[in-house]
N, CA, C and O atoms as a CHARMM CRD file, in Angstrom:
* protein
*
  268
    1    1 MET  N    -17.09200   6.94700  22.53400 PROA 1      0.00000
    2    1 MET  CA   -16.21700   7.53700  21.49700 PROA 1      0.00000
    3    1 MET  C    -15.10700   6.98700  21.08700 PROA 1      0.00000
    4    1 MET  O    -14.75500   6.73600  19.93500 PROA 1      0.00000
    5    2 SER  N    -14.37400   6.74700  22.44200 PROA 2      0.00000
    6    2 SER  CA   -13.24600   6.41400  22.29300 PROA 2      0.00000
    7    2 SER  C    -13.06600   4.69700  21.80100 PROA 2      0.00000
    8    2 SER  O    -12.00300   4.20700  21.42000 PROA 2      0.00000
    9    3 LEU  N    -13.92900   4.21500  21.88000 PROA 3      0.00000
   10    3 LEU  CA   -14.08800   2.64300  21.37100 PROA 3      0.00000
   11    3 LEU  C    -14.04700   2.70100  19.92800 PROA 3      0.00000
   12    3 LEU  O    -13.33300   1.92700  19.29000 PROA 3      0.00000
   13    4 LEU  N    -14.97700   3.81900  19.22400 PROA 4      0.00000
   14    4 LEU  CA   -14.88200   3.87400  17.99100 PROA 4      0.00000
   15    4 LEU  C    -13.71000   4.32900  17.27100 PROA 4      0.00000
   16    4 LEU  O    -13.45800   3.91000  16.14100 PROA 4      0.00000
   17    5 ILE  N    -12.88800   5.27900  17.96000 PROA 5      0.00000
   18    5 ILE  CA   -11.63900   5.47800  17.47200 PROA 5      0.00000
   19    5 ILE  C    -10.62500   4.38800  17.56600 PROA 5      0.00000
   20    5 ILE  O     -9.80400   4.11200  16.69200 PROA 5      0.00000
   21    6 GLY  N    -10.79600   3.69000  18.92900 PROA 6      0.00000
   22    6 GLY  CA    -9.95800   2.36300  19.08100 PROA 6      0.00000
   23    6 GLY  C    -10.46100   1.48200  17.62100 PROA 6      0.00000
   24    6 GLY  O     -9.58900   1.22400  16.79100 PROA 6      0.00000
   25    7 ALA  N    -11.55200   1.15100  17.43000 PROA 7      0.00000
   26    7 ALA  CA   -11.97500   0.33900  16.49100 PROA 7      0.00000
   27    7 ALA  C    -11.45600   0.73500  15.27400 PROA 7      0.00000
   28    7 ALA  O    -10.92500  -0.17000  14.63000 PROA 7      0.00000
   29    8 GLY  N    -11.46300   1.89100  14.75600 PROA 8      0.00000
   30    8 GLY  CA   -11.15200   2.56200  13.63300 PROA 8      0.00000
   31    8 GLY  C     -9.58500   2.64800  13.37300 PROA 8      0.00000
   32    8 GLY  O     -9.27900   2.68900  12.18200 PROA 8      0.00000
   33    9 LEU  N     -8.64900   2.67800  14.19900 PROA 9      0.00000
   34    9 LEU  CA    -7.47000   2.36800  14.40700 PROA 9      0.00000
   35    9 LEU  C     -6.85300   0.85100  14.38900 PROA 9      0.00000
   36    9 LEU  O     -5.70400   0.52300  14.09500 PROA 9      0.00000
   37   10 LEU  N     -7.77500   0.15200  14.72400 PROA 10     0.00000
   38   10 LEU  CA    -7.30600  -1.22900  14.68500 PROA 10     0.00000
   39   10 LEU  C     -7.72800  -1.65500  13.34900 PROA 10     0.00000
   40   10 LEU  O     -6.91800  -2.46000  12.88900 PROA 10     0.00000
   41   11 ILE  N     -8.70500  -1.40500  12.56300 PROA 11     0.00000
   42   11 ILE  CA    -9.06000  -1.60200  11.37600 PROA 11     0.00000
   43   11 ILE  C     -7.95600  -1.07100  10.44700 PROA 11     0.00000
   44   11 ILE  O     -7.44800  -1.88500   9.67700 PROA 11     0.00000
   45   12 TYR  N     -7.56800   0.08600  10.43200 PROA 12     0.00000
   46   12 TYR  CA    -6.63600   0.74000   9.82100 PROA 12     0.00000
   47   12 TYR  C     -5.27600   0.19900   9.70900 PROA 12     0.00000
   48   12 TYR  O     -4.64200   0.07800   8.66100 PROA 12     0.00000
   49   13 PHE  N     -4.85300  -0.14500  11.00300 PROA 13     0.00000
   50   13 PHE  CA    -3.54100  -0.65100  11.09600 PROA 13     0.00000
   51   13 PHE  C     -3.62000  -2.33000  10.78400 PROA 13     0.00000
   52   13 PHE  O     -2.61400  -2.85000  10.30100 PROA 13     0.00000
   53   14 SER  N     -4.56500  -2.99400  11.00400 PROA 14     0.00000
   54   14 SER  CA    -4.67000  -4.37600  10.39900 PROA 14     0.00000
   55   14 SER  C     -4.43900  -4.39600   8.65800 PROA 14     0.00000
   56   14 SER  O     -3.68900  -5.10500   7.98700 PROA 14     0.00000
   57   15 VAL  N     -5.36300  -3.36300   8.25500 PROA 15     0.00000
   58   15 VAL  CA    -5.35800  -3.13300   6.66000 PROA 15     0.00000
   59   15 VAL  C     -3.56200  -2.84800   6.37200 PROA 15     0.00000
   60   15 VAL  O     -3.03200  -3.60900   5.56200 PROA 15     0.00000
   61   16 ALA  N     -3.01600  -2.17600   6.78600 PROA 16     0.00000
   62   16 ALA  CA    -1.87800  -1.47800   6.88500 PROA 16     0.00000
   63   16 ALA  C     -0.98800  -2.53200   6.86200 PROA 16     0.00000
   64   16 ALA  O     -0.35400  -2.75700   5.83100 PROA 16     0.00000
   65   17 PHE  N     -0.83400  -3.27600   7.94400 PROA 17     0.00000
   66   17 PHE  CA    -0.08900  -4.86500   8.21700 PROA 17     0.00000
   67   17 PHE  C     -0.24200  -5.63800   7.17900 PROA 17     0.00000
   68   17 PHE  O      0.84600  -6.09700   6.82800 PROA 17     0.00000
   69   18 ALA  N     -1.11200  -5.98200   6.53700 PROA 18     0.00000
   70   18 ALA  CA    -1.67300  -6.74200   5.51700 PROA 18     0.00000
   71   18 ALA  C     -0.98200  -6.46600   4.20700 PROA 18     0.00000
   72   18 ALA  O     -0.55400  -7.41000   3.54200 PROA 18     0.00000
   73   19 PHE  N     -0.82500  -4.96800   3.72300 PROA 19     0.00000
   74   19 PHE  CA    -0.28300  -4.49900   2.80300 PROA 19     0.00000
   75   19 PHE  C      1.09300  -4.42200   2.78900 PROA 19     0.00000
   76   19 PHE  O      1.75100  -4.49900   1.75100 PROA 19     0.00000
   77   20 PHE  N      1.67800  -4.23700   4.16400 PROA 20     0.00000
   78   20 PHE  CA     3.14500  -4.29900   4.27000 PROA 20     0.00000
   79   20 PHE  C      3.54500  -5.97900   4.05100 PROA 20     0.00000
   80   20 PHE  O      4.51500  -6.22900   3.33500 PROA 20     0.00000
   81   21 THR  N      2.84500  -7.01300   4.62700 PROA 21     0.00000
   82   21 THR  CA     3.14300  -8.34200   4.62100 PROA 21     0.00000
   83   21 THR  C      3.08500  -8.57500   3.32900 PROA 21     0.00000
   84   21 THR  O      4.22200  -8.87200   2.96000 PROA 21     0.00000
   85   22 ILE  N      2.25900  -8.59500   2.35400 PROA 22     0.00000
   86   22 ILE  CA     2.14600  -9.01400   1.46700 PROA 22     0.00000
   87   22 ILE  C      3.34200  -8.34000   0.34600 PROA 22     0.00000
   88   22 ILE  O      3.89700  -9.05000  -0.49200 PROA 22     0.00000
   89   23 SER  N      3.59300  -6.99700   0.48300 PROA 23     0.00000
   90   23 SER  CA     4.61700  -6.22500  -0.02000 PROA 23     0.00000
   91   23 SER  C      6.13500  -6.76100   0.23500 PROA 23     0.00000
   92   23 SER  O      7.02800  -6.89000  -0.60300 PROA 23     0.00000
   93   24 ALA  N      6.16600  -6.99200   1.41400 PROA 24     0.00000
   94   24 ALA  CA     7.43300  -7.75400   1.87500 PROA 24     0.00000
   95   24 ALA  C      7.83400  -9.07400   1.54400 PROA 24     0.00000
   96   24 ALA  O      9.01400  -9.41400   1.46300 PROA 24     0.00000
   97   25 THR  N      6.46400 -10.12700   1.27600 PROA 25     0.00000
   98   25 THR  CA     6.90800 -11.28700   1.14200 PROA 25     0.00000
   99   25 THR  C      7.08000 -11.44400  -0.43100 PROA 25     0.00000
  100   25 THR  O      7.59200 -12.42800  -0.96500 PROA 25     0.00000
  101   26 GLU  N      6.52600 -10.21200  -1.16500 PROA 26     0.00000
  102   26 GLU  CA     6.95000 -10.21600  -2.83400 PROA 26     0.00000
  103   26 GLU  C      8.27000  -9.82800  -3.02000 PROA 26     0.00000
  104   26 GLU  O      8.88500 -10.28600  -3.98300 PROA 26     0.00000
  105   27 LEU  N      8.86200  -8.97000  -2.16400 PROA 27     0.00000
  106   27 LEU  CA    10.15800  -8.61200  -2.29300 PROA 27     0.00000
  107   27 LEU  C     11.22900  -9.78000  -1.97200 PROA 27     0.00000
  108   27 LEU  O     12.25600  -9.87500  -2.64400 PROA 27     0.00000
  109   28 VAL  N     10.96400 -10.57700  -1.01500 PROA 28     0.00000
  110   28 VAL  CA    11.82500 -11.41600  -0.73400 PROA 28     0.00000
  111   28 VAL  C     11.75400 -12.64600  -1.76800 PROA 28     0.00000
  112   28 VAL  O     12.77700 -13.15300  -2.22900 PROA 28     0.00000
  113   29 GLU  N     10.44300 -13.08900  -2.09600 PROA 29     0.00000
  114   29 GLU  CA    10.43700 -13.95400  -3.24200 PROA 29     0.00000
  115   29 GLU  C     11.14700 -13.78700  -4.50000 PROA 29     0.00000
  116   29 GLU  O     11.68500 -14.72400  -5.09000 PROA 29     0.00000
  117   30 THR  N     11.14100 -12.43800  -4.95100 PROA 30     0.00000
  118   30 THR  CA    11.69200 -12.01200  -6.11500 PROA 30     0.00000
  119   30 THR  C     13.34700 -11.95400  -5.89600 PROA 30     0.00000
  120   30 THR  O     14.11800 -12.12100  -6.84100 PROA 30     0.00000
  121   31 GLY  N     13.78400 -11.70300  -4.56300 PROA 31     0.00000
  122   31 GLY  CA    15.04000 -11.55800  -4.03800 PROA 31     0.00000
  123   31 GLY  C     15.46000 -10.30000  -4.44200 PROA 31     0.00000
  124   31 GLY  O     16.53300 -10.21700  -5.03900 PROA 31     0.00000
  125   32 ARG  N     14.65600  -9.08500  -4.17300 PROA 32     0.00000
  126   32 ARG  CA    14.81500  -7.69700  -4.33100 PROA 32     0.00000
  127   32 ARG  C     14.82900  -6.97000  -2.89300 PROA 32     0.00000
  128   32 ARG  O     14.36900  -5.83200  -2.79600 PROA 32     0.00000
  129   33 VAL  N     15.28800  -7.55100  -1.93200 PROA 33     0.00000
  130   33 VAL  CA    15.23500  -7.33400  -0.55500 PROA 33     0.00000
  131   33 VAL  C     16.43000  -6.27300  -0.56100 PROA 33     0.00000
  132   33 VAL  O     17.56800  -6.53300  -0.95200 PROA 33     0.00000
  133   34 ARG  N     16.05100  -5.17800  -0.12500 PROA 34     0.00000
  134   34 ARG  CA    16.96900  -3.97900   0.18200 PROA 34     0.00000
  135   34 ARG  C     16.16400  -3.17400   1.45300 PROA 34     0.00000
  136   34 ARG  O     14.96100  -3.17300   1.71500 PROA 34     0.00000
  137   35 THR  N     17.26900  -2.50800   2.12300 PROA 35     0.00000
  138   35 THR  CA    16.40500  -1.93200   3.20500 PROA 35     0.00000
  139   35 THR  C     15.79500  -0.66100   2.58100 PROA 35     0.00000
  140   35 THR  O     14.69800  -0.41100   3.07900 PROA 35     0.00000
  141   36 ILE  N     16.06800  -0.05300   1.92500 PROA 36     0.00000
  142   36 ILE  CA    15.47000   1.08500   1.10500 PROA 36     0.00000
  143   36 ILE  C     13.93700   0.57700   0.66100 PROA 36     0.00000
  144   36 ILE  O     12.93400   1.18600   1.03200 PROA 36     0.00000
  145   37 ARG  N     13.88500  -0.66700  -0.21400 PROA 37     0.00000
  146   37 ARG  CA    12.62100  -1.12200  -0.48200 PROA 37     0.00000
  147   37 ARG  C     11.78000  -1.51100   0.62200 PROA 37     0.00000
  148   37 ARG  O     10.57300  -1.27300   0.67900 PROA 37     0.00000
  149   38 ILE  N     12.53000  -2.18300   1.59300 PROA 38     0.00000
  150   38 ILE  CA    11.38600  -2.56500   2.73700 PROA 38     0.00000
  151   38 ILE  C     10.91300  -1.32200   3.29100 PROA 38     0.00000
  152   38 ILE  O      9.74600  -1.20500   3.66500 PROA 38     0.00000
  153   39 LEU  N     11.79100  -0.34700   3.36800 PROA 39     0.00000
  154   39 LEU  CA    11.17900   1.10400   4.08700 PROA 39     0.00000
  155   39 LEU  C     10.14100   1.78800   3.35500 PROA 39     0.00000
  156   39 LEU  O      9.30500   2.54300   3.85200 PROA 39     0.00000
  157   40 SER  N     10.26300   1.43800   2.00800 PROA 40     0.00000
  158   40 SER  CA     9.36800   2.18900   0.98900 PROA 40     0.00000
  159   40 SER  C      8.23500   1.19300   0.83700 PROA 40     0.00000
  160   40 SER  O      7.27900   1.57100   0.16100 PROA 40     0.00000
  161   41 ALA  N      8.19800   0.01900   1.34700 PROA 41     0.00000
  162   41 ALA  CA     7.02700  -1.00300   1.15500 PROA 41     0.00000
  163   41 ALA  C      6.09200  -0.49100   2.67400 PROA 41     0.00000
  164   41 ALA  O      4.86800  -0.46100   2.80000 PROA 41     0.00000
  165   42 LEU  N      7.17100  -0.12100   3.72100 PROA 42     0.00000
  166   42 LEU  CA     6.49800   0.32200   5.08600 PROA 42     0.00000
  167   42 LEU  C      5.83000   1.50600   4.95700 PROA 42     0.00000
  168   42 LEU  O      4.77300   1.71700   5.55000 PROA 42     0.00000
  169   43 LEU  N      6.37100   2.32200   4.21000 PROA 43     0.00000
  170   43 LEU  CA     5.79300   3.76400   3.98900 PROA 43     0.00000
  171   43 LEU  C      4.44500   3.59200   3.30400 PROA 43     0.00000
  172   43 LEU  O      3.39200   4.01800   3.77900 PROA 43     0.00000
  173   44 ALA  N      4.53300   3.06900   2.38500 PROA 44     0.00000
  174   44 ALA  CA     3.18800   2.67000   1.42400 PROA 44     0.00000
  175   44 ALA  C      2.13400   2.08200   2.13900 PROA 44     0.00000
  176   44 ALA  O      0.96600   2.46200   2.06400 PROA 44     0.00000
  177   45 ALA  N      2.58900   1.05000   2.91200 PROA 45     0.00000
  178   45 ALA  CA     1.69400   0.46800   3.93400 PROA 45     0.00000
  179   45 ALA  C      0.87500   1.20100   4.71100 PROA 45     0.00000
  180   45 ALA  O     -0.31700   0.94700   4.88000 PROA 45     0.00000
  181   46 VAL  N      1.71200   2.48300   5.39600 PROA 46     0.00000
  182   46 VAL  CA     1.16300   3.16100   6.70000 PROA 46     0.00000
  183   46 VAL  C      0.10700   4.09400   5.85000 PROA 46     0.00000
  184   46 VAL  O     -1.03100   4.19100   6.31100 PROA 46     0.00000
  185   47 PHE  N      0.42300   4.77000   4.65800 PROA 47     0.00000
  186   47 PHE  CA    -0.23700   5.28600   3.84600 PROA 47     0.00000
  187   47 PHE  C     -1.18000   4.82800   2.89500 PROA 47     0.00000
  188   47 PHE  O     -1.50700   5.50600   1.92100 PROA 47     0.00000
  189   48 TRP  N     -1.61900   3.73000   3.13500 PROA 48     0.00000
  190   48 TRP  CA    -2.48600   2.70600   2.09100 PROA 48     0.00000
  191   48 TRP  C     -3.60000   3.38000   1.41800 PROA 48     0.00000
  192   48 TRP  O     -3.80300   3.18100   0.22000 PROA 48     0.00000
  193   49 PRO  N     -4.39800   4.23200   2.17400 PROA 49     0.00000
  194   49 PRO  CA    -5.19400   4.90300   1.34600 PROA 49     0.00000
  195   49 PRO  C     -5.00500   6.01200   0.27700 PROA 49     0.00000
  196   49 PRO  O     -5.70400   6.18600  -0.72200 PROA 49     0.00000
  197   50 LEU  N     -4.14100   6.58700   0.59900 PROA 50     0.00000
  198   50 LEU  CA    -3.13200   7.58500  -0.50000 PROA 50     0.00000
  199   50 LEU  C     -2.69400   6.82700  -1.64900 PROA 50     0.00000
  200   50 LEU  O     -2.95500   7.04100  -2.83300 PROA 50     0.00000
  201   51 THR  N     -1.80000   5.66300  -0.99700 PROA 51     0.00000
  202   51 THR  CA    -1.21700   4.90200  -2.06800 PROA 51     0.00000
  203   51 THR  C     -2.01200   4.07600  -3.09200 PROA 51     0.00000
  204   51 THR  O     -1.57500   3.54900  -4.11500 PROA 51     0.00000
  205   52 ILE  N     -3.40800   4.06900  -2.55900 PROA 52     0.00000
  206   52 ILE  CA    -4.38100   3.13300  -3.49900 PROA 52     0.00000
  207   52 ILE  C     -5.10900   4.29600  -4.47400 PROA 52     0.00000
  208   52 ILE  O     -5.59200   4.00300  -5.56800 PROA 52     0.00000
  209   53 LEU  N     -5.11600   5.49500  -3.98600 PROA 53     0.00000
  210   53 LEU  CA    -5.87400   6.38400  -4.65200 PROA 53     0.00000
  211   53 LEU  C     -4.98500   6.85400  -5.92400 PROA 53     0.00000
  212   53 LEU  O     -5.50100   6.97900  -7.03500 PROA 53     0.00000
  213   54 ILE  N     -3.43600   7.13800  -5.65100 PROA 54     0.00000
  214   54 ILE  CA    -2.25600   7.55500  -6.34500 PROA 54     0.00000
  215   54 ILE  C     -2.25800   6.51900  -7.75600 PROA 54     0.00000
  216   54 ILE  O     -2.22500   6.79700  -8.95500 PROA 54     0.00000
  217   55 LEU  N     -2.31700   5.12400  -6.97700 PROA 55     0.00000
  218   55 LEU  CA    -2.01500   4.13100  -8.35300 PROA 55     0.00000
  219   55 LEU  C     -3.28900   4.05400  -8.96300 PROA 55     0.00000
  220   55 LEU  O     -3.09200   3.78800 -10.14900 PROA 55     0.00000
  221   56 SER  N     -4.64200   4.17000  -8.70400 PROA 56     0.00000
  222   56 SER  CA    -5.75300   4.22800  -9.38500 PROA 56     0.00000
  223   56 SER  C     -5.82300   5.27000 -10.20000 PROA 56     0.00000
  224   56 SER  O     -6.42100   5.08400 -11.26000 PROA 56     0.00000
  225   57 LEU  N     -5.31200   6.45500  -9.96300 PROA 57     0.00000
  226   57 LEU  CA    -5.24700   7.34200 -10.68500 PROA 57     0.00000
  227   57 LEU  C     -4.21900   7.37500 -11.70700 PROA 57     0.00000
  228   57 LEU  O     -4.45100   8.03700 -12.71800 PROA 57     0.00000
  229   58 THR  N     -3.27100   6.84400 -11.61100 PROA 58     0.00000
  230   58 THR  CA    -2.04600   6.63100 -12.28300 PROA 58     0.00000
  231   58 THR  C     -2.73500   5.33400 -13.35500 PROA 58     0.00000
  232   58 THR  O     -2.50800   5.64200 -14.52500 PROA 58     0.00000
  233   59 VAL  N     -3.32900   4.29500 -13.26800 PROA 59     0.00000
  234   59 VAL  CA    -3.88000   3.43200 -14.00400 PROA 59     0.00000
  235   59 VAL  C     -4.88800   4.01800 -14.62900 PROA 59     0.00000
  236   59 VAL  O     -5.04700   3.54400 -15.75400 PROA 59     0.00000
  237   60 ALA  N     -5.59400   4.81700 -14.36800 PROA 60     0.00000
  238   60 ALA  CA    -6.87500   5.38500 -15.18600 PROA 60     0.00000
  239   60 ALA  C     -6.12300   6.52000 -16.16000 PROA 60     0.00000
  240   60 ALA  O     -6.49900   6.54000 -17.33200 PROA 60     0.00000
  241   61 MET  N     -5.46900   7.11400 -15.90200 PROA 61     0.00000
  242   61 MET  CA    -4.94500   8.00600 -16.82900 PROA 61     0.00000
  243   61 MET  C     -3.78200   7.53200 -17.78100 PROA 61     0.00000
  244   61 MET  O     -3.50400   8.27100 -18.72600 PROA 61     0.00000
  245   62 THR  N     -3.11000   6.41100 -17.61900 PROA 62     0.00000
  246   62 THR  CA    -2.18800   5.74000 -18.68200 PROA 62     0.00000
  247   62 THR  C     -2.92000   4.44500 -19.56100 PROA 62     0.00000
  248   62 THR  O     -2.39900   3.78400 -20.45900 PROA 62     0.00000
  249   63 ARG  N     -4.15000   4.33000 -19.05500 PROA 63     0.00000
  250   63 ARG  CA    -4.95400   3.47300 -19.96200 PROA 63     0.00000
  251   63 ARG  C     -5.19500   3.78600 -21.11900 PROA 63     0.00000
  252   63 ARG  O     -5.74600   4.87800 -21.25900 PROA 63     0.00000
  253   64 GLN  N     -4.95900   3.16400 -22.08200 PROA 64     0.00000
  254   64 GLN  CA    -5.18900   3.44300 -23.54600 PROA 64     0.00000
  255   64 GLN  C     -6.90900   3.65100 -23.78300 PROA 64     0.00000
  256   64 GLN  O     -7.76400   2.95600 -23.23400 PROA 64     0.00000
  257   65 ARG  N     -7.11100   4.51500 -24.51100 PROA 65     0.00000
  258   65 ARG  CA    -8.60100   4.83600 -24.57600 PROA 65     0.00000
  259   65 ARG  C     -8.90900   4.42000 -26.08900 PROA 65     0.00000
  260   65 ARG  O     -8.30100   4.99200 -26.99400 PROA 65     0.00000
  261   66 HSD  N     -9.96800   3.30400 -26.40200 PROA 66     0.00000
  262   66 HSD  CA   -10.27900   3.11000 -27.63200 PROA 66     0.00000
  263   66 HSD  C    -11.47900   3.86000 -28.30400 PROA 66     0.00000
  264   66 HSD  O    -12.56000   3.90700 -27.71800 PROA 66     0.00000
  265   67 PRO  N    -11.32000   4.38500 -29.40000 PROA 67     0.00000
  266   67 PRO  CA   -12.23100   5.32600 -30.05900 PROA 67     0.00000
  267   67 PRO  C    -13.35200   4.68200 -30.53900 PROA 67     0.00000
  268   67 PRO  O    -14.22700   5.32100 -31.12400 PROA 67     0.00000
């Protein structure tokens, strides 16, 4: 059981690390590096399932529907 929990945590934080790396790299490349932006990228990376859900719902609700 603890092996499954460990494997789940490893996968979860591997994805979080990937999200943070991509976000931080984009901030550096665009020259928008500030402490608050890096911290917000870290927060979004740690809560990546919630971030994906909120952004998906936002896109779905703001998309214009054609009759």
